[in-house]
Structure formats: C-alpha cells, structure tokens
mmCIF file of C-alpha atoms and ligand atoms in Angstrom:
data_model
loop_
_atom_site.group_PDB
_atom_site.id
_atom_site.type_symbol
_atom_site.label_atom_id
_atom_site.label_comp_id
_atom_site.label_asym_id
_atom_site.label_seq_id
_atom_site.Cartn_x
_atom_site.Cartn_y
_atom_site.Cartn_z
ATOM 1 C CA UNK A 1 90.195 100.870 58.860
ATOM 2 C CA UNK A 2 90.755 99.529 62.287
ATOM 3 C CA UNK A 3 93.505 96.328 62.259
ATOM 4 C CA UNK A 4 92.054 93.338 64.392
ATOM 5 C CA UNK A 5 94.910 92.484 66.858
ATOM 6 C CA UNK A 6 96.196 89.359 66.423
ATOM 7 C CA UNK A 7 95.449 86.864 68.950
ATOM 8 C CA UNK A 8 98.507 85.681 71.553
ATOM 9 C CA UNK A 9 99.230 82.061 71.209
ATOM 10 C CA UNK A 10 99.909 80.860 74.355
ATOM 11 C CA UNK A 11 101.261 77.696 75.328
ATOM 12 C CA UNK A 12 99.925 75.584 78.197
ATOM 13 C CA UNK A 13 102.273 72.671 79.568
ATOM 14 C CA UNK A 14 100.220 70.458 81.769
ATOM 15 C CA UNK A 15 96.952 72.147 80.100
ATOM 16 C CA UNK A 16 95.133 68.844 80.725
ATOM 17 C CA UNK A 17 95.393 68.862 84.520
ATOM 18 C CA UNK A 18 93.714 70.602 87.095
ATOM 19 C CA UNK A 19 95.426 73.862 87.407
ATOM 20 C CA UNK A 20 96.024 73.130 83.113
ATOM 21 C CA UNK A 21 92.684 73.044 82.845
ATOM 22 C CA UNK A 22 91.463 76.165 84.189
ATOM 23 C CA UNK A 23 94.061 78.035 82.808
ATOM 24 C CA UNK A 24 93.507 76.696 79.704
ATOM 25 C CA UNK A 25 89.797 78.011 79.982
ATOM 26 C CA UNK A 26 90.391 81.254 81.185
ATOM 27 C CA UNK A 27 92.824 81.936 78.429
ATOM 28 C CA UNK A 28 89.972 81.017 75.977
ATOM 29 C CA UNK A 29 87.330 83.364 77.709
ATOM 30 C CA UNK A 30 90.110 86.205 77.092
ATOM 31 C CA UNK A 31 90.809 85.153 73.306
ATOM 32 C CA UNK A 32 93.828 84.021 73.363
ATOM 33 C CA UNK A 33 95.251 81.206 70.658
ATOM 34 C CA UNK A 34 96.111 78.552 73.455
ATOM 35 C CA UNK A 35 98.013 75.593 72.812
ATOM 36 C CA UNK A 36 97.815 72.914 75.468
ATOM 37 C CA UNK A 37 100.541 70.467 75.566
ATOM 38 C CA UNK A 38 100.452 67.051 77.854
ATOM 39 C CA UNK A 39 101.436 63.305 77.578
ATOM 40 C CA UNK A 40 98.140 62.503 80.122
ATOM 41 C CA UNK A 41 100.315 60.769 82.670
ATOM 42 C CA UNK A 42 98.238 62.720 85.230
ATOM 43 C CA UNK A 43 96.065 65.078 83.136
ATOM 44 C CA UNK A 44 93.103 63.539 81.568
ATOM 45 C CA UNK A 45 90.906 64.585 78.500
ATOM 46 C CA UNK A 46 88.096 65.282 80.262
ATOM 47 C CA UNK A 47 89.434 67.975 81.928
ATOM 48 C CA UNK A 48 89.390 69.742 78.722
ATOM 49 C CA UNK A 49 86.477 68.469 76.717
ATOM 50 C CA UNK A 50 84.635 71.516 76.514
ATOM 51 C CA UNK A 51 87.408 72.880 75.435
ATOM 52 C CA UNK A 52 88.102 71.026 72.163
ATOM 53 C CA UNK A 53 85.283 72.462 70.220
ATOM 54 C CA UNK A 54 87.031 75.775 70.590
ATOM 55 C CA UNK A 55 88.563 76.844 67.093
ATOM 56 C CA UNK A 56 91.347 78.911 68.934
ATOM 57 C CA UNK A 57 92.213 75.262 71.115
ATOM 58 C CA UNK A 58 94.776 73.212 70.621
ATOM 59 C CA UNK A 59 96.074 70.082 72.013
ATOM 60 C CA UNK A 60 99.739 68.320 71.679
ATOM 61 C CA UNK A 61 99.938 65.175 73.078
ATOM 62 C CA UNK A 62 103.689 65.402 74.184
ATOM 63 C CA UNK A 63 106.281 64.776 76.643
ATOM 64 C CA UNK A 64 107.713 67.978 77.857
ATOM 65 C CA UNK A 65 111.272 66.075 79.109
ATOM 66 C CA UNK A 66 111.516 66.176 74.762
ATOM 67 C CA UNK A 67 112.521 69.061 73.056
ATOM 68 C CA UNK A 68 109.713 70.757 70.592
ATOM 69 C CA UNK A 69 109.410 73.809 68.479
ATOM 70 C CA UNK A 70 106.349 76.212 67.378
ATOM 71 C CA UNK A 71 105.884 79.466 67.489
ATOM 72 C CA UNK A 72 104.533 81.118 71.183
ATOM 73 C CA UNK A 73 104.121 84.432 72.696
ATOM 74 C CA UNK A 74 103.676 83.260 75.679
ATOM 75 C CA UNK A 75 104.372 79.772 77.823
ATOM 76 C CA UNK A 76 102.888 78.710 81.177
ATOM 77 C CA UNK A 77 104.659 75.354 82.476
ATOM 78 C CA UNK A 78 103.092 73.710 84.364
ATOM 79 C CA UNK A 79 103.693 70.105 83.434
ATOM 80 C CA UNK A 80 104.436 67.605 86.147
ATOM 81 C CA UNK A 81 102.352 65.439 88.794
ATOM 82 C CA UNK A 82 101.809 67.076 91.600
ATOM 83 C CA UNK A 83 100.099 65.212 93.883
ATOM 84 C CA UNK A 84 102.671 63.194 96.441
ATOM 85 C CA UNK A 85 101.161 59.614 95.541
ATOM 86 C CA UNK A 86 101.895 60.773 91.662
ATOM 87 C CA UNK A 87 105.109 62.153 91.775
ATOM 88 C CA UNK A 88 106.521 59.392 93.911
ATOM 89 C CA UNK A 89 105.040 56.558 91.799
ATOM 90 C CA UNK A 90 107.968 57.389 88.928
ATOM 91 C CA UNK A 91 110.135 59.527 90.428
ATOM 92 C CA UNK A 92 113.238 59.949 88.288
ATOM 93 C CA UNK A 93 110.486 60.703 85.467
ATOM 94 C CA UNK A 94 109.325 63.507 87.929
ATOM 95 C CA UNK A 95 112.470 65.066 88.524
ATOM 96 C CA UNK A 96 113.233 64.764 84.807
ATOM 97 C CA UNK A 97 109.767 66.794 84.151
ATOM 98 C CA UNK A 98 110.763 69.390 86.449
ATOM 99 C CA UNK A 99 114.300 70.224 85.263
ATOM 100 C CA UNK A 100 113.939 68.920 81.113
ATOM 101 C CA UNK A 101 111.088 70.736 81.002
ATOM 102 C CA UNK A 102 111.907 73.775 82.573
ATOM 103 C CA UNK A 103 115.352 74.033 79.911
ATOM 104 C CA UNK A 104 112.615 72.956 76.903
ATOM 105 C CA UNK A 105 109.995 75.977 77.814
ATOM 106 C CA UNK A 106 113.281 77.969 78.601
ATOM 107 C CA UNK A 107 114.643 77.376 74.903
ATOM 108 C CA UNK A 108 111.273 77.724 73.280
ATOM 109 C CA UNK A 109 110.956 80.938 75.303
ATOM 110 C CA UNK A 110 114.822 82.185 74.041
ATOM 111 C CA UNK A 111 114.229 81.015 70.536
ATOM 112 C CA UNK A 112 110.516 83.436 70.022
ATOM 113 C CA UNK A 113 111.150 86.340 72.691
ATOM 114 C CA UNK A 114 108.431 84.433 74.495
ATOM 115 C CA UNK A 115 107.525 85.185 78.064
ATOM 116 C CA UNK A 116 107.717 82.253 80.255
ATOM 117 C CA UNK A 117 105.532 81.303 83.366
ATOM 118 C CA UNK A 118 106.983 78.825 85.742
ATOM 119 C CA UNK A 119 104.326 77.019 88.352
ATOM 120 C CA UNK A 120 106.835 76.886 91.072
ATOM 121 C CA UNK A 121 105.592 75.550 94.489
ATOM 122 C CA UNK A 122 105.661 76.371 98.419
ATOM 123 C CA UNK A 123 107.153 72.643 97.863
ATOM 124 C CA UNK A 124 110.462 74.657 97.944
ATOM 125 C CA UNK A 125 110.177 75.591 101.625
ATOM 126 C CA UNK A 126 110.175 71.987 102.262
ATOM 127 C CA UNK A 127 109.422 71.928 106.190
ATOM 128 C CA UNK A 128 109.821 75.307 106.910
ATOM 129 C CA UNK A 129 111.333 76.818 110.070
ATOM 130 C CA UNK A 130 109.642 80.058 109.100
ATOM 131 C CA UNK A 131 106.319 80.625 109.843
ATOM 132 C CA UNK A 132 104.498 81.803 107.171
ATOM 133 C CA UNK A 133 106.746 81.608 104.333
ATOM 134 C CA UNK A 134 108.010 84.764 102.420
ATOM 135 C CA UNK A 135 109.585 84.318 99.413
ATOM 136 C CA UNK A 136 112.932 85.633 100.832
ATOM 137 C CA UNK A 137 113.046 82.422 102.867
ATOM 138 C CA UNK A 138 115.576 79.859 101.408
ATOM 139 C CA UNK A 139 113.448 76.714 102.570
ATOM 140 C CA UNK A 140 114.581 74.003 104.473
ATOM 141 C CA UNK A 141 114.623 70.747 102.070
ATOM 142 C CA UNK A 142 115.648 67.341 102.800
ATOM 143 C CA UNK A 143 117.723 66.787 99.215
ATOM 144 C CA UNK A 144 117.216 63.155 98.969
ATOM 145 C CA UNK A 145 114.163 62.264 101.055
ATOM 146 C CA UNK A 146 110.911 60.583 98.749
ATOM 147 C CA UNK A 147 109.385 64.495 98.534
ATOM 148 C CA UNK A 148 112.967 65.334 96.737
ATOM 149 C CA UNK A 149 112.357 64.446 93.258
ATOM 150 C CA UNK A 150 109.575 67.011 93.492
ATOM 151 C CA UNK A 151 110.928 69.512 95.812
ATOM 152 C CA UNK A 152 114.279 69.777 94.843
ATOM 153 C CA UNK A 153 112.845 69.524 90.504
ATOM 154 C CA UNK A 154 110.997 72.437 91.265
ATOM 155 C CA UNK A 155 113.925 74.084 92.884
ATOM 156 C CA UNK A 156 116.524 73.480 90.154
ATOM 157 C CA UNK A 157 113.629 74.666 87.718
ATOM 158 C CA UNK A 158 113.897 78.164 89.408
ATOM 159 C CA UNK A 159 117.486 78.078 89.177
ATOM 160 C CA UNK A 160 117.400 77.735 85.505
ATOM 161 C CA UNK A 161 114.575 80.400 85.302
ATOM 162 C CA UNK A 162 117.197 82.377 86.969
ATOM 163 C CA UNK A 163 119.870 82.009 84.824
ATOM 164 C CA UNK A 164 118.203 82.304 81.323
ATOM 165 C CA UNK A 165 116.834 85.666 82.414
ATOM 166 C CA UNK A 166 120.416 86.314 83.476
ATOM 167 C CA UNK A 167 122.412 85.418 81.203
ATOM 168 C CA UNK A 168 120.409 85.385 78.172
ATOM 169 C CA UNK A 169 117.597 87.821 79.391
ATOM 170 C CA UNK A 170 114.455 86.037 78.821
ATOM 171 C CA UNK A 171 111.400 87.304 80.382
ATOM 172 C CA UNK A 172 110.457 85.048 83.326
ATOM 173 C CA UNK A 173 107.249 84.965 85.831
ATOM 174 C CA UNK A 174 107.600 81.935 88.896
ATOM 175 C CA UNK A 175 104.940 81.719 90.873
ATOM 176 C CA UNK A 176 105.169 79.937 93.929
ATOM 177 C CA UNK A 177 101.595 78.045 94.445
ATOM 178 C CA UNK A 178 100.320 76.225 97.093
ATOM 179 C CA UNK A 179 97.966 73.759 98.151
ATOM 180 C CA UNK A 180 95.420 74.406 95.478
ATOM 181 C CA UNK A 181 91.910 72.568 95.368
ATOM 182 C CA UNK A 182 88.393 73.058 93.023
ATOM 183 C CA UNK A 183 87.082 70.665 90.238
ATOM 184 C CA UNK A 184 88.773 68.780 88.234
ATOM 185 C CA UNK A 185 90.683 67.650 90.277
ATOM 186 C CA UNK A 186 91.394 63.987 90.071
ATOM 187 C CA UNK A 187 89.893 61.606 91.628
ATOM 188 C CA UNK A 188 92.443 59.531 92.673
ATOM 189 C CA UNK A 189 94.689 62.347 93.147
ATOM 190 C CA UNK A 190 95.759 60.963 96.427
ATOM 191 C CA UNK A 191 94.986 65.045 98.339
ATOM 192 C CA UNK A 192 93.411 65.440 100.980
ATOM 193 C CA UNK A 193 91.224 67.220 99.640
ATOM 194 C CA UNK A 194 90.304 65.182 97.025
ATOM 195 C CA UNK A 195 90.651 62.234 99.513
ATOM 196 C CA UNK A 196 88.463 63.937 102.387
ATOM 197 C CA UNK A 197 85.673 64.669 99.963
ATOM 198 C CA UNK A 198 85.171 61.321 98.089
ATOM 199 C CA UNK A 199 85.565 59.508 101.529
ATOM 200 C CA UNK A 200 83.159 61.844 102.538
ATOM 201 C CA UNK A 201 80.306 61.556 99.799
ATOM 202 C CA UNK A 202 80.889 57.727 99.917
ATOM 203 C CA UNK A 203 80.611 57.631 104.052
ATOM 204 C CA UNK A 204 83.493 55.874 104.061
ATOM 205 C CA UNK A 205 86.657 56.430 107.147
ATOM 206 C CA UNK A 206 88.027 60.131 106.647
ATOM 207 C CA UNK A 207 92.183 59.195 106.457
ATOM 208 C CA UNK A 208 93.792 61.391 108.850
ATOM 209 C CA UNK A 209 97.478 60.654 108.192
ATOM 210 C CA UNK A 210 99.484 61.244 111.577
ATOM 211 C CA UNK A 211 97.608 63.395 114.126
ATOM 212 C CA UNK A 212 96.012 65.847 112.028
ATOM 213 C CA UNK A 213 97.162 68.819 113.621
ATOM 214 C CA UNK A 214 99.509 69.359 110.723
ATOM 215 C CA UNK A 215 98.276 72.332 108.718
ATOM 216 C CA UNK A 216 97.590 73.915 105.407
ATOM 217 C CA UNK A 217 96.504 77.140 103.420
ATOM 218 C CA UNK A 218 93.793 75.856 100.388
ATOM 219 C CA UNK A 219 93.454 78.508 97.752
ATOM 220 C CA UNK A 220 90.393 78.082 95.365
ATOM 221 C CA UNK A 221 91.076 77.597 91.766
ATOM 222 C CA UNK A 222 89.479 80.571 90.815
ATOM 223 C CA UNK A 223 91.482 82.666 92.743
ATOM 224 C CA UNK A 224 95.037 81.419 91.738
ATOM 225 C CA UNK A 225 94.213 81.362 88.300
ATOM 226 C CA UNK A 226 93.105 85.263 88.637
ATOM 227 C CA UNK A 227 96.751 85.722 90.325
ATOM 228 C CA UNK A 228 98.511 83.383 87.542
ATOM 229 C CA UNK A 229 97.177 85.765 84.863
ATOM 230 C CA UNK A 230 97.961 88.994 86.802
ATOM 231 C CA UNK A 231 101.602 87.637 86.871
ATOM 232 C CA UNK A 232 102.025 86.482 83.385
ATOM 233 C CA UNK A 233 100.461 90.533 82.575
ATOM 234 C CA UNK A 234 103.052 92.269 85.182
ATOM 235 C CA UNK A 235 105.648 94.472 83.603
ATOM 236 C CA UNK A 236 109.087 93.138 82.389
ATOM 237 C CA UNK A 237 110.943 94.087 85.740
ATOM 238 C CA UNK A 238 108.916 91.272 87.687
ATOM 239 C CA UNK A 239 110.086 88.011 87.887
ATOM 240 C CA UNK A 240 108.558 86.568 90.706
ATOM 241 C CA UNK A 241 109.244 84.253 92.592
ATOM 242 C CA UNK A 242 105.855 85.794 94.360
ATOM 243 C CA UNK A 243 103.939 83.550 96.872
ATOM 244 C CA UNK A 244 100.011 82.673 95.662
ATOM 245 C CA UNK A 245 98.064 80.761 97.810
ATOM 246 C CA UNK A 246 95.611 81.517 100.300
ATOM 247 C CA UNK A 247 96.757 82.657 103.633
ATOM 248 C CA UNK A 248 93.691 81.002 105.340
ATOM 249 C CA UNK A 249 95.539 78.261 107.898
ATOM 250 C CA UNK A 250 93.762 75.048 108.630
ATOM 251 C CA UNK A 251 94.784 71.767 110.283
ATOM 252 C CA UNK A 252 93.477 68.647 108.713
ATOM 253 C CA UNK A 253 91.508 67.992 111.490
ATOM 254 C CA UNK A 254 89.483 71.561 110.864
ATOM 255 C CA UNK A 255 89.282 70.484 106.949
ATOM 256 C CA UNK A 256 87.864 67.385 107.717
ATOM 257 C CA UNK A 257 85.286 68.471 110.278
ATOM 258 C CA UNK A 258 84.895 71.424 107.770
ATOM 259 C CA UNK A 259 84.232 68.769 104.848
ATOM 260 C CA UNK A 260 82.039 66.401 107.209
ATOM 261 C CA UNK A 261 79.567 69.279 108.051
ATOM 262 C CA UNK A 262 78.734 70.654 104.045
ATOM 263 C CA UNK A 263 78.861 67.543 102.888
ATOM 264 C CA UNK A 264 76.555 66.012 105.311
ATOM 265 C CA UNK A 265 78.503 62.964 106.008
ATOM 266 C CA UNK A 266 78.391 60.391 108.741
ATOM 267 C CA UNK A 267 81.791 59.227 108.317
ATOM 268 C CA UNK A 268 84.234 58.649 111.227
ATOM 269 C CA UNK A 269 87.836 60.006 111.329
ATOM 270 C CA UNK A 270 90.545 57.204 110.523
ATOM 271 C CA UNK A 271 94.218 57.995 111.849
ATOM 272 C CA UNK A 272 96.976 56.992 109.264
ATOM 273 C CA UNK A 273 100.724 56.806 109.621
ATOM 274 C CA UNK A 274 101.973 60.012 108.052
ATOM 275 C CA UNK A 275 103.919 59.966 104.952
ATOM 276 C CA UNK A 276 107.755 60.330 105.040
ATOM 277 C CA UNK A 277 108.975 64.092 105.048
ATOM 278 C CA UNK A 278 105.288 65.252 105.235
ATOM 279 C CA UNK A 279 105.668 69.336 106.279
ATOM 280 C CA UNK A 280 104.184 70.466 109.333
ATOM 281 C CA UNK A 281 103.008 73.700 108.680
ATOM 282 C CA UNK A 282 102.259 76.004 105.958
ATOM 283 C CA UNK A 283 101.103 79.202 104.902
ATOM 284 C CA UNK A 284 101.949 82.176 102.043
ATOM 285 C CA UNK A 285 102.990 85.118 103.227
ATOM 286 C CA UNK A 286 101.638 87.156 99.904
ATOM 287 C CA UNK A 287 102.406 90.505 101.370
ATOM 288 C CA UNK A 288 104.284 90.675 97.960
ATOM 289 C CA UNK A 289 101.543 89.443 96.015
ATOM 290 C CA UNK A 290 99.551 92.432 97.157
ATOM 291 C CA UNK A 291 101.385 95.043 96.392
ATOM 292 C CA UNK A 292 102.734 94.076 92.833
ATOM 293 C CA UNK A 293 99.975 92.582 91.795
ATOM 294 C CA UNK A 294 96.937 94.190 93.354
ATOM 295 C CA UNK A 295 96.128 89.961 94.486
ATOM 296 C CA UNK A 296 94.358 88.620 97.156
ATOM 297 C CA UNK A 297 92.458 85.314 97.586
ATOM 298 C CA UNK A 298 87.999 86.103 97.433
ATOM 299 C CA UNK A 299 86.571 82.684 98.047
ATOM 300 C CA UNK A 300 86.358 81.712 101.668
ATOM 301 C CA UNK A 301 87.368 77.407 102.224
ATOM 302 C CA UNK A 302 83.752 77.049 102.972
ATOM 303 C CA UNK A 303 82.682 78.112 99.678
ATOM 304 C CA UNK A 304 85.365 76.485 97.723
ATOM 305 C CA UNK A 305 84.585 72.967 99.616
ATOM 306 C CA UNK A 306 80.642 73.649 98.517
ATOM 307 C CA UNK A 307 81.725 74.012 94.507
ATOM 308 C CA UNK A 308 84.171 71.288 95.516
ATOM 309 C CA UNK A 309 81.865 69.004 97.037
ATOM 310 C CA UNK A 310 79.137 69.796 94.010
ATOM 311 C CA UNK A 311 81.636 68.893 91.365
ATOM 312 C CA UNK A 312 82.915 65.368 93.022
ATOM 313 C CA UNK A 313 79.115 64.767 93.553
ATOM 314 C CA UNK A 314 78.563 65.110 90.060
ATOM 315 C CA UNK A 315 80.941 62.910 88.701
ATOM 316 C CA UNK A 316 81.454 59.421 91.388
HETATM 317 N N1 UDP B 401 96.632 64.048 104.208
HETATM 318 C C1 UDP B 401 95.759 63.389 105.072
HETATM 319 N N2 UDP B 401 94.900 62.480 104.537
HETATM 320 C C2 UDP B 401 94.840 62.217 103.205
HETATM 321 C C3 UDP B 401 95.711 62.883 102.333
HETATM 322 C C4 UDP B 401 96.607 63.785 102.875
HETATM 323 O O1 UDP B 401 95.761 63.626 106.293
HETATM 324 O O2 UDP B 401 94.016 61.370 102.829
HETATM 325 C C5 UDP B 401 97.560 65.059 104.768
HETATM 326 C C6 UDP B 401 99.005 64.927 104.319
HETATM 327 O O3 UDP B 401 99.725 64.050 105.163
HETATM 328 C C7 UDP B 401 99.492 66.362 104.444
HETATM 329 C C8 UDP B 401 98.250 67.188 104.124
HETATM 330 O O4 UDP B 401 97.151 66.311 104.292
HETATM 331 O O5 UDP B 401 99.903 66.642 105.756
HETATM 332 C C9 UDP B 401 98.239 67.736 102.707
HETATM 333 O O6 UDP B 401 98.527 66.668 101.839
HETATM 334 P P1 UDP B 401 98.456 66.794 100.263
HETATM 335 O O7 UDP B 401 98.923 65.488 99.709
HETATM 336 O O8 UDP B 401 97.119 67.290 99.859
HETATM 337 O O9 UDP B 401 99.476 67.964 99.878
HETATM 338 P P2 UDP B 401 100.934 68.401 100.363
HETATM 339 O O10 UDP B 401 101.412 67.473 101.461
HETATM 340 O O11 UDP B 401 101.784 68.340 99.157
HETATM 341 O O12 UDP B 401 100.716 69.768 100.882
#
C-alpha cells in the first residue's frame, strides 16, 4: 500500500502581514502544515481570515525578538515592519526584530535540520551608487541615519545567516526583495503605493515627497511569492542572497500619473518634503534570479495597480 507523505510544517514569521499573508496562502494551496507566527504590531488578522478555517493553519501570537521551540521543516522569516513610517515609529524594537529574530529562526533552524528563508531587502543597498543593483554590490548605507534600524537589521540578519551556514552548516535561502505591492496591504502602511491609491480613490492631494523623479521597481505579490517558493525549493548549494523584484523602473511621478489614469481620479499632485535618507534610485538586477531559479516577474505595473486598486476599493 502506498504511504501518504507527510505534510511539511512550515513556519511563517510575519504570516499575518502582507507578504505573510500570501505566503501563508500559497503554502496552504500546496498542502503544507503552515504555522504562522506574529505579535500583530503591523500584521493584522484579517489578512489571514480565510485562512483560519484551514485544519492544516496555525497561528502563534508571538514576539519573534523571544526565543520559542516546535518542531519545523521549514522557516520563512519574515517578521518585522517594513514600511518606513512603521519601522521608524519604534525603532530599537525594529532593529531588535531584525537581528533577535534572525538568531531565534537561526536556532530553531539548527535545533530540527530546518531550512531557513530569510526576507532580506534591496534596503541593504541603501542609496546605491550602482545602477541596478546586483547582489555582488556591497551597498552604500548610512549606519546611523533614521532608515538604519531597518537597513543595517536586515544587514546584520544576513551576516548571521552567513555564519550559521558556516560554521554550523544550516541550510539558508536570503532573498533580497524589493518594493513589493498587491492586497493586503495596509492601509495606513505609509507606501506610496498604498498612499497613491487611497489618496487616489478618495480624490484627495496625491503626496509627492521631494520632486518625484526619484524611482522604483514594484513587483506584484504574485510574482515574488512564485520566486520566494522557487528559492525555499532550490538545491542545498544555494544560498542566495538572489535579487527578486521587478526590474520594471518607474519614478513616482510615472506611478502616480499611472495610478491617476486606472483609477479614474481627479486628484491633483501635492509636493512633500522628502524623508531623511530616502534612496534615489532603484532597481534588481535578477540576472541571477534567472538562471538559478528559472524566475522572472509576469504581471505588468498596470495590471498589478488594477488588482491593487480593486482590492483598496473594496475595503475603504
Ligand atoms: N513616497 C511618496 N509619497 C508617499 C509615500 C512615499 O512620494 O506618499 C516616495 C518615498 O519618498 C520614496 C518612494 O516613494 O522615494 C517609495 O517609498 P516607500 O515608502 O513605498 O518605500 P521605500 O522608500 O522603502 O522604497
């Protein structure tokens, strides 16, 4: 008689937030045991709602900067604000998410032979003098600017990934994500585009913070989510870090004339002072992305924005 396999279980830190959320979901579809771990400081339960009526779901309420212990095959942590207005509102808690929580997945990881996923960011470029950003670039970071707590968190997290695959050879997958936008994404996530598209479906000012010309690469949810999974499934010898994000380059001008037109929206552009330490460009190079992992962003920013646009219609 043929054995049914036993299903993975596969922890989630962060599984209530945006990114969390998907994941979360996608695991599911697959049949996977997931276990979604998150204190809600920026994650919310309605992100995963649906989700709780799953038998194979289940949901920790904890702090990740505090050690824990349960069996896992697998761990994908993500845990931390990421948003600039929420990692800067507390951010000695933010740095301690980044770093604590990267040694608690780490020792959960050592302690079951688990495989460990870390949500890295292009934040680790800081304002880069290379243009786009490969992963061989070594960033150029301000260490103690209001961005550092995030940037320079997610940076020491890396390290450690580093070293526990070095020196105690834990299998580790960092992913280096940028700007990232779909539903469920929070409304007062302070992103732009978050920001452009409630301002927009409300006809209120569109807040351009300093000129606008500043620029971006948005990767649909869907997309990175596909790319998170084909990195967690790479063999052993990969360990990132590997650029995802979309290589589509936009200034926030273009998004918000972009946002403007599907939304249908008679607001007016608004000109901001721009937020200390706020990079000027960006944009993956995922040369590297493609070949090891057969990954390339499908959904065009126009599409995105629509499914965008539907879901923040749906729920103001
Ligand atoms: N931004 C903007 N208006 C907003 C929010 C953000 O012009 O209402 C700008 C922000 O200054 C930055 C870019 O949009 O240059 C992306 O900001 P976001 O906070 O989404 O992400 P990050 O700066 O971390 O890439």
């Amino acid at each position: 008689m043929k054995r049914t396999p036993v299903k993975k279980t596969v922890l989630v830190t962060g599984g209530a937030g945006f990114l969390g959320s998907h994941l979360c979901k996608a695991l599911l579809e697959r049949g996977d045991h997931v276990v979604c771990m998150d204190n809600l400081i920026s994650g919310r339960l309605a992100n995963i709602q649906d989700l709780k009526q799953d038998p194979d779901f289940d949901l920790i309420i904890h702090d990740v900067t505090e050690p824990y212990n349960f069996y896992v095959d697998e761990i994908f942590n993500l845990a931390c604000p990421a948003s600039p207005i929420f990692y800067q509102r507390d951010p000695i808690a933010t740095y301690k998410t980044t770093v604590l929580g990267a040694v608690n997945a780490l020792d959960l990881a050592l302690r079951w032979n688990a495989k460990v996923f870390q949500a890295s960011t292009s934040e680790v470029y800081g304002d880069p003098l290379i243009h786009p950003q490969p992963e061989s670039y070594w960033g150029n970071v301000n260490p103690h600017g209001v961005r550092s707590c995030y940037d320079e968190g997610k940076r020491g997290a890396e390290t450690l990934f580093f070293d526990y695959f070095r020196q105690h050879g834990v299998c580790i997958k960092i992913a280096r994500i940028f700007n990232t936008y779909g539903p469920n994404m929070n409304v007062d996530d302070g992103r732009v585009v978050s920001n452009f598209i409630i301002q927009a479906l409300q006809n209120e000012d569109i807040t351009i913070y300093g000129d606008g010309k500043q620029t971006r690469s948005f990767c649909y949810v869907d997309d990175l989510i596909r790319g998170m999974l084909l990195l967690m499934d790479s063999g052993d010898s990969v360990t990132g870090p590997v650029n995802l994000g979309n290589p589509g380059e936009f200034s926030m001008i273009e998004l918000a004339e972009k946002v403007l037109k599907i939304a249908e929206s008679s607001s007016k552009l608004k000109y901001m002072p721009l937020p200390g330490d706020d990079p000027k460009r960006r944009k993956p190079d995922i040369t590297l992305a493609e070949k090891l992992l057969h990954w390339e962003p499908a959904v065009p920013l126009d599409d995105g924005l629509k499914q965008t646009i539907e879901y923040f219609r749906g729920i103001l």
